[in-house]
């Protein structure tokens, strides 16, 4: 069984690797993830016991700047 696009998005978001940014953009489109809150919810859904690191939160905030009230 292959991982779903939502699961892959969550894995890549939690890892927060620079080389995955383009993949995250594409996966966000595939999964209809349009806000920072959607992205964080996906991460929590697949990895409920994982704390979302500040770096991962920053990567996601950069992907969805219009939905982050703290984004510059």
PDB file of C-alpha atoms in Angstrom:
ATOM      1  CA  UNK A   1       0.000   0.000   0.000  1.00  0.00           C
ATOM      2  CA  UNK A   2       1.377   3.408  -0.983  1.00  0.00           C
ATOM      3  CA  UNK A   3       1.226   6.475   1.234  1.00  0.00           C
ATOM      4  CA  UNK A   4      -1.479   8.993   0.396  1.00  0.00           C
ATOM      5  CA  UNK A   5      -0.575  12.497  -0.805  1.00  0.00           C
ATOM      6  CA  UNK A   6      -1.799  13.803   2.567  1.00  0.00           C
ATOM      7  CA  UNK A   7       0.557  11.467   4.426  1.00  0.00           C
ATOM      8  CA  UNK A   8       3.491  12.412   2.204  1.00  0.00           C
ATOM      9  CA  UNK A   9       2.689  16.104   2.703  1.00  0.00           C
ATOM     10  CA  UNK A  10       2.717  15.626   6.481  1.00  0.00           C
ATOM     11  CA  UNK A  11       6.014  13.686   6.381  1.00  0.00           C
ATOM     12  CA  UNK A  12       7.723  16.308   4.254  1.00  0.00           C
ATOM     13  CA  UNK A  13       6.291  19.163   6.303  1.00  0.00           C
ATOM     14  CA  UNK A  14       7.501  17.641   9.576  1.00  0.00           C
ATOM     15  CA  UNK A  15      10.960  17.052   8.055  1.00  0.00           C
ATOM     16  CA  UNK A  16      11.057  20.670   6.822  1.00  0.00           C
ATOM     17  CA  UNK A  17      13.869  20.028   4.360  1.00  0.00           C
ATOM     18  CA  UNK A  18      14.645  22.834   1.937  1.00  0.00           C
ATOM     19  CA  UNK A  19      14.778  20.373  -0.951  1.00  0.00           C
ATOM     20  CA  UNK A  20      11.131  19.409  -0.282  1.00  0.00           C
ATOM     21  CA  UNK A  21       9.607  22.890  -0.686  1.00  0.00           C
ATOM     22  CA  UNK A  22       8.594  22.347  -4.314  1.00  0.00           C
ATOM     23  CA  UNK A  23       7.154  18.946  -3.425  1.00  0.00           C
ATOM     24  CA  UNK A  24       5.166  20.540  -0.597  1.00  0.00           C
ATOM     25  CA  UNK A  25       3.744  23.131  -2.986  1.00  0.00           C
ATOM     26  CA  UNK A  26       2.666  20.406  -5.399  1.00  0.00           C
ATOM     27  CA  UNK A  27       1.273  18.205  -2.625  1.00  0.00           C
ATOM     28  CA  UNK A  28      -0.633  21.158  -1.160  1.00  0.00           C
ATOM     29  CA  UNK A  29      -2.415  21.516  -4.500  1.00  0.00           C
ATOM     30  CA  UNK A  30      -3.108  17.780  -4.730  1.00  0.00           C
ATOM     31  CA  UNK A  31      -4.505  17.672  -1.200  1.00  0.00           C
ATOM     32  CA  UNK A  32      -6.421  20.970  -1.375  1.00  0.00           C
ATOM     33  CA  UNK A  33      -4.334  22.282   1.503  1.00  0.00           C
ATOM     34  CA  UNK A  34      -4.743  26.039   1.218  1.00  0.00           C
ATOM     35  CA  UNK A  35      -3.980  27.457   4.656  1.00  0.00           C
ATOM     36  CA  UNK A  36      -1.394  27.158   7.382  1.00  0.00           C
ATOM     37  CA  UNK A  37      -4.103  25.739   9.641  1.00  0.00           C
ATOM     38  CA  UNK A  38      -4.925  23.019   7.060  1.00  0.00           C
ATOM     39  CA  UNK A  39      -1.247  22.089   6.829  1.00  0.00           C
ATOM     40  CA  UNK A  40      -0.779  21.934  10.596  1.00  0.00           C
ATOM     41  CA  UNK A  41      -3.937  19.835  10.917  1.00  0.00           C
ATOM     42  CA  UNK A  42      -2.592  17.318   8.383  1.00  0.00           C
ATOM     43  CA  UNK A  43       0.664  17.066  10.312  1.00  0.00           C
ATOM     44  CA  UNK A  44      -1.212  16.505  13.563  1.00  0.00           C
ATOM     45  CA  UNK A  45      -3.532  13.963  11.953  1.00  0.00           C
ATOM     46  CA  UNK A  46      -0.689  11.727  10.767  1.00  0.00           C
ATOM     47  CA  UNK A  47       1.796  12.437  13.554  1.00  0.00           C
ATOM     48  CA  UNK A  48      -0.290  13.195  16.657  1.00  0.00           C
ATOM     49  CA  UNK A  49       2.556  12.586  19.103  1.00  0.00           C
ATOM     50  CA  UNK A  50       5.072  14.702  17.167  1.00  0.00           C
ATOM     51  CA  UNK A  51       5.628  18.306  18.130  1.00  0.00           C
ATOM     52  CA  UNK A  52       5.776  20.475  15.027  1.00  0.00           C
ATOM     53  CA  UNK A  53       9.208  22.069  15.256  1.00  0.00           C
ATOM     54  CA  UNK A  54       9.644  25.814  14.812  1.00  0.00           C
ATOM     55  CA  UNK A  55      11.529  25.208  11.547  1.00  0.00           C
ATOM     56  CA  UNK A  56       8.622  23.163  10.155  1.00  0.00           C
ATOM     57  CA  UNK A  57       6.158  25.827  11.247  1.00  0.00           C
ATOM     58  CA  UNK A  58       8.264  28.484   9.513  1.00  0.00           C
ATOM     59  CA  UNK A  59       8.442  26.465   6.282  1.00  0.00           C
ATOM     60  CA  UNK A  60       4.662  26.051   6.299  1.00  0.00           C
ATOM     61  CA  UNK A  61       4.110  29.726   7.132  1.00  0.00           C
ATOM     62  CA  UNK A  62       6.217  30.627   4.096  1.00  0.00           C
ATOM     63  CA  UNK A  63       4.108  28.305   1.924  1.00  0.00           C
ATOM     64  CA  UNK A  64       0.838  29.829   3.159  1.00  0.00           C
ATOM     65  CA  UNK A  65       1.730  33.449   4.056  1.00  0.00           C
ATOM     66  CA  UNK A  66      -1.779  34.833   3.524  1.00  0.00           C
ATOM     67  CA  UNK A  67      -3.167  32.597   6.273  1.00  0.00           C
ATOM     68  CA  UNK A  68      -0.468  33.364   8.857  1.00  0.00           C
ATOM     69  CA  UNK A  69      -1.266  36.503  10.890  1.00  0.00           C
ATOM     70  CA  UNK A  70       2.350  36.651  12.121  1.00  0.00           C
ATOM     71  CA  UNK A  71       3.908  36.474   8.661  1.00  0.00           C
ATOM     72  CA  UNK A  72       5.802  39.602   7.668  1.00  0.00           C
TER      73      UNK A  72
END
